[in-house]
């Protein structure tokens, strides 16, 4: 699996967009980018995934650069409940075991 | 729609006892995964099961740990002769056809 690099922590004001970066410079052509998050003491929660096109759902948007070496998860209007550790994971298509690294600890403040 | 259910949510055992952790996947999901999260660390994959079959147990410790997912009933993660180092949060996830995984709330095991 391609390794990912994320900043250890970020903060964001409530109501503003939270942009969480992820570098995956060794990603290969059949590998997808997945994002999960884990709110304190809870199980991880799937957010979104993509291959090469930008993706959007009710939770977030995923922007993948054209060379696919990095991506950004965007929470358009962060709330206090979005405070969590966010994990960027790269998985080959058909693979089933995400490897959770350290992730980015996002703190949304009032 | 009920999500992934795990019980008990908290489990306390003394060293040498057995711990049994249960996981009921989401309705329609036949793939179950177990992860362990030690304090202040990330989740580590343990085992992947489909109904009555272990598909991948590469993350399971070689001794004392076992998992099953019977035809009927929940998946069980069993830890025999627990030691203090087994204290952790154990998360179960389920999926359909190996797609994105949905996680349960976890079982927090404390070994005294």
Short mmCIF file of C-alpha atoms in Angstrom, two decimals:
data_model
loop_
_atom_site.label_atom_id
_atom_site.label_comp_id
_atom_site.label_asym_id
_atom_site.label_seq_id
_atom_site.Cartn_x
_atom_site.Cartn_y
_atom_site.Cartn_z
CA UNK A 1 0.00 0.00 0.00
CA UNK A 2 1.18 3.54 -0.75
CA UNK A 3 2.18 5.47 2.33
CA UNK A 4 0.43 8.68 3.21
CA UNK A 5 1.66 11.78 4.99
CA UNK A 6 -0.66 14.05 6.94
CA UNK A 7 -0.02 16.96 9.30
CA UNK A 8 -0.40 15.79 12.90
CA UNK A 9 -2.82 18.53 13.86
CA UNK A 10 -4.89 21.39 12.52
CA UNK A 11 -7.48 23.75 13.84
CA UNK A 12 -10.39 25.52 12.25
CA UNK A 13 -13.01 28.05 13.30
CA UNK A 14 -16.58 26.86 13.48
CA UNK A 15 -18.50 27.64 10.30
CA UNK A 16 -15.37 27.92 8.18
CA UNK A 17 -14.12 25.36 5.70
CA UNK A 18 -11.64 22.80 6.99
CA UNK A 19 -9.11 21.71 4.38
CA UNK A 20 -7.15 18.61 5.36
CA UNK A 21 -4.20 17.74 3.13
CA UNK A 22 -2.71 14.33 2.41
CA UNK A 23 0.38 13.42 0.43
CA UNK A 24 0.53 10.05 -1.29
CA UNK A 25 3.36 10.52 -3.77
CA UNK A 26 3.91 6.79 -4.35
CA UNK A 27 0.29 6.02 -5.19
CA UNK A 28 -0.16 3.67 -8.12
CA UNK A 29 -2.77 3.71 -10.83
CA UNK A 30 -5.24 1.28 -9.29
CA UNK A 31 -5.13 2.69 -5.77
CA UNK A 32 -8.01 4.63 -4.29
CA UNK A 33 -7.84 7.41 -1.70
CA UNK A 34 -10.11 6.83 1.29
CA UNK A 35 -10.87 9.12 4.19
CA UNK A 36 -12.13 8.01 7.59
CA UNK A 37 -12.44 9.89 10.83
CA UNK A 38 -12.56 8.88 14.47
CA UNK A 39 -14.31 11.03 17.00
CA UNK A 40 -12.94 10.52 20.49
CA UNK A 41 -13.80 7.12 21.97
CA UNK A 42 -15.95 6.14 18.99
CA UNK A 43 -15.42 3.76 16.09
CA UNK A 44 -14.00 5.16 12.85
CA UNK A 45 -16.47 6.57 10.38
CA UNK A 46 -16.16 6.33 6.60
CA UNK A 47 -16.27 9.74 4.94
CA UNK A 48 -15.50 9.51 1.24
CA UNK A 49 -13.23 7.90 -1.32
CA UNK A 50 -12.07 8.54 -4.88
CA UNK A 51 -9.75 7.36 -7.61
CA UNK A 52 -8.89 10.37 -9.75
CA UNK A 53 -11.97 12.53 -10.09
CA UNK A 54 -13.11 14.92 -7.41
CA UNK A 55 -15.89 13.51 -5.28
CA UNK A 56 -18.57 15.10 -3.12
CA UNK A 57 -21.13 13.68 -0.73
CA UNK A 58 -23.25 14.98 2.10
CA UNK A 59 -20.31 14.98 4.48
CA UNK A 60 -17.36 16.32 2.50
CA UNK A 61 -15.58 16.91 -0.78
CA UNK A 62 -12.43 15.16 -1.93
CA UNK A 63 -10.08 16.96 -4.28
CA UNK A 64 -7.39 14.80 -5.90
CA UNK A 65 -4.59 16.51 -7.83
CA UNK A 66 -4.17 15.65 -11.48
CA UNK A 67 -0.98 13.70 -10.83
CA UNK A 68 -2.76 11.95 -7.91
CA UNK A 69 0.20 12.52 -5.61
CA UNK A 70 -1.87 14.46 -3.09
CA UNK A 71 -5.44 15.13 -2.09
CA UNK A 72 -7.47 17.42 0.15
CA UNK A 73 -10.52 16.61 2.20
CA UNK A 74 -12.81 19.59 2.53
CA UNK A 75 -15.43 19.99 5.24
CA UNK A 76 -17.27 23.01 3.84
CA UNK A 77 -18.78 24.34 7.06
CA UNK A 78 -17.02 22.80 10.03
CA UNK A 79 -18.93 22.34 13.27
CA UNK A 80 -17.73 21.50 16.76
CA UNK A 81 -18.86 17.92 16.15
CA UNK A 82 -16.31 17.61 13.35
CA UNK A 83 -13.51 17.62 15.92
CA UNK A 84 -11.86 14.25 15.33
CA UNK A 85 -8.80 12.47 13.99
CA UNK A 86 -8.96 12.25 10.20
CA UNK A 87 -7.24 9.40 8.40
CA UNK A 88 -6.17 9.43 4.76
CA UNK A 89 -5.69 5.89 3.45
CA UNK A 90 -4.64 4.54 0.07
CA UNK A 91 -5.96 1.15 -0.99
CA UNK A 92 -5.73 -0.87 -4.19
CA UNK A 93 -9.02 -1.50 -5.88
CA UNK A 94 -10.59 -4.60 -4.37
CA UNK A 95 -8.41 -4.44 -1.28
CA UNK A 96 -10.21 -4.51 1.99
CA UNK A 97 -7.86 -3.70 4.83
CA UNK A 98 -7.24 -0.01 5.49
CA UNK A 99 -4.03 0.78 7.32
CA UNK A 100 -4.66 3.55 9.83
CA UNK A 101 -1.67 5.79 10.45
CA UNK A 102 -1.50 8.71 12.88
CA UNK A 103 -3.93 10.87 10.95
CA UNK A 104 -4.63 14.56 11.48
CA UNK A 105 -6.19 15.71 14.71
CA UNK A 106 -8.65 18.44 13.71
CA UNK A 107 -9.93 20.75 16.40
CA UNK A 108 -12.86 22.96 15.51
CA UNK A 109 -13.13 25.89 17.88
CA UNK A 110 -15.99 28.34 18.46
CA UNK B 1 -31.28 0.66 9.95
CA UNK B 2 -29.24 -0.68 12.81
CA UNK B 3 -25.54 -0.11 12.46
CA UNK B 4 -22.78 -2.44 13.53
CA UNK B 5 -23.41 -3.54 17.09
CA UNK B 6 -20.81 -4.64 19.58
CA UNK B 7 -21.20 -5.97 23.07
CA UNK B 8 -20.29 -5.60 25.72
CA UNK B 9 -19.20 -1.97 25.42
CA UNK B 10 -16.94 -2.34 28.44
CA UNK B 11 -15.41 -5.54 29.74
CA UNK B 12 -13.21 -6.02 32.78
CA UNK B 13 -11.24 -9.22 33.25
CA UNK B 14 -8.55 -10.39 35.61
CA UNK B 15 -5.31 -11.77 34.26
CA UNK B 16 -5.76 -15.35 33.13
CA UNK B 17 -9.49 -15.11 32.43
CA UNK B 18 -11.14 -15.33 29.03
CA UNK B 19 -12.66 -12.42 27.13
CA UNK B 20 -15.40 -12.83 24.52
CA UNK B 21 -16.27 -9.89 22.34
CA UNK B 22 -19.31 -9.97 20.07
CA UNK B 23 -20.03 -8.17 16.84
CA UNK B 24 -23.27 -8.11 14.86
CA UNK B 25 -22.69 -6.69 11.37
CA UNK B 26 -25.04 -4.36 9.57
CA UNK B 27 -27.98 -6.02 7.92
CA UNK B 28 -26.97 -7.50 4.61
CA UNK B 29 -23.24 -7.39 5.34
CA UNK B 30 -21.38 -10.68 5.22
CA UNK B 31 -17.83 -9.36 5.72
CA UNK B 32 -16.55 -8.70 9.24
CA UNK B 33 -13.23 -7.20 10.33
CA UNK B 34 -11.70 -6.89 13.78
CA UNK B 35 -9.24 -4.15 14.79
CA UNK B 36 -7.43 -3.34 18.00
CA UNK B 37 -6.54 0.13 19.21
CA UNK B 38 -4.08 0.45 22.03
CA UNK B 39 -4.15 3.66 24.09
CA UNK B 40 -2.85 6.65 22.11
CA UNK B 41 -2.22 4.51 19.02
CA UNK B 42 -3.89 3.93 15.67
CA UNK B 43 -6.12 1.03 14.75
CA UNK B 44 -4.38 -2.20 13.84
CA UNK B 45 -6.04 -4.81 11.67
CA UNK B 46 -6.44 -8.22 13.26
CA UNK B 47 -8.67 -10.49 11.19
CA UNK B 48 -11.12 -10.53 8.29
CA UNK B 49 -13.94 -13.06 8.13
CA UNK B 50 -16.82 -13.95 5.90
CA UNK B 51 -19.58 -16.27 7.01
CA UNK B 52 -17.94 -19.41 8.46
CA UNK B 53 -14.57 -18.56 6.89
CA UNK B 54 -11.44 -16.75 7.99
CA UNK B 55 -10.13 -14.86 4.99
CA UNK B 56 -7.15 -13.05 6.47
CA UNK B 57 -5.79 -13.40 9.99
CA UNK B 58 -2.42 -11.84 9.36
CA UNK B 59 -2.88 -9.34 12.18
CA UNK B 60 -3.91 -11.83 14.85
CA UNK B 61 -1.43 -12.76 17.57
CA UNK B 62 -0.42 -16.39 17.10
CA UNK B 63 -1.50 -17.49 20.55
CA UNK B 64 -4.53 -16.93 22.77
CA UNK B 65 -6.57 -15.07 20.13
CA UNK B 66 -9.21 -16.60 17.90
CA UNK B 67 -12.16 -15.37 15.86
CA UNK B 68 -15.20 -16.89 14.29
CA UNK B 69 -18.20 -15.79 12.29
CA UNK B 70 -20.74 -18.62 12.36
CA UNK B 71 -23.54 -19.14 9.91
CA UNK B 72 -25.98 -17.91 12.52
CA UNK B 73 -25.26 -15.31 15.15
CA UNK B 74 -22.62 -12.66 15.74
CA UNK B 75 -18.91 -12.77 15.09
CA UNK B 76 -16.89 -13.58 18.20
CA UNK B 77 -13.38 -12.47 19.07
CA UNK B 78 -12.06 -14.65 21.85
CA UNK B 79 -9.01 -13.91 23.95
CA UNK B 80 -7.87 -16.66 26.28
CA UNK B 81 -5.75 -16.15 29.39
CA UNK B 82 -5.80 -12.38 29.08
CA UNK B 83 -2.79 -10.31 30.10
CA UNK B 84 -2.54 -6.63 30.93
CA UNK B 85 -1.18 -5.89 27.46
CA UNK B 86 -4.50 -7.00 25.98
CA UNK B 87 -6.17 -3.94 27.47
CA UNK B 88 -7.37 -1.96 24.47
CA UNK B 89 -10.38 -0.91 22.45
CA UNK B 90 -11.49 -3.61 20.03
CA UNK B 91 -13.46 -2.44 17.03
CA UNK B 92 -15.48 -4.49 14.63
CA UNK B 93 -16.41 -3.33 11.13
CA UNK B 94 -18.61 -4.81 8.45
CA UNK B 95 -18.98 -4.35 4.74
CA UNK B 96 -20.73 -5.80 1.74
CA UNK B 97 -18.54 -7.24 -0.98
CA UNK B 98 -15.38 -5.80 0.57
CA UNK B 99 -16.37 -2.18 0.03
CA UNK B 100 -16.09 0.66 2.53
CA UNK B 101 -16.31 -0.50 6.09
CA UNK B 102 -18.78 0.58 8.75
CA UNK B 103 -17.47 0.43 12.28
CA UNK B 104 -19.14 -0.43 15.54
CA UNK B 105 -18.76 1.53 18.77
CA UNK B 106 -16.07 -0.77 20.10
CA UNK B 107 -15.52 -2.87 23.21
CA UNK B 108 -13.13 -1.49 25.78
CA UNK B 109 -11.31 -4.31 27.48
CA UNK B 110 -9.56 -3.67 30.76
CA UNK B 111 -7.39 -6.39 32.24
CA UNK B 112 -6.68 -6.02 35.94
#
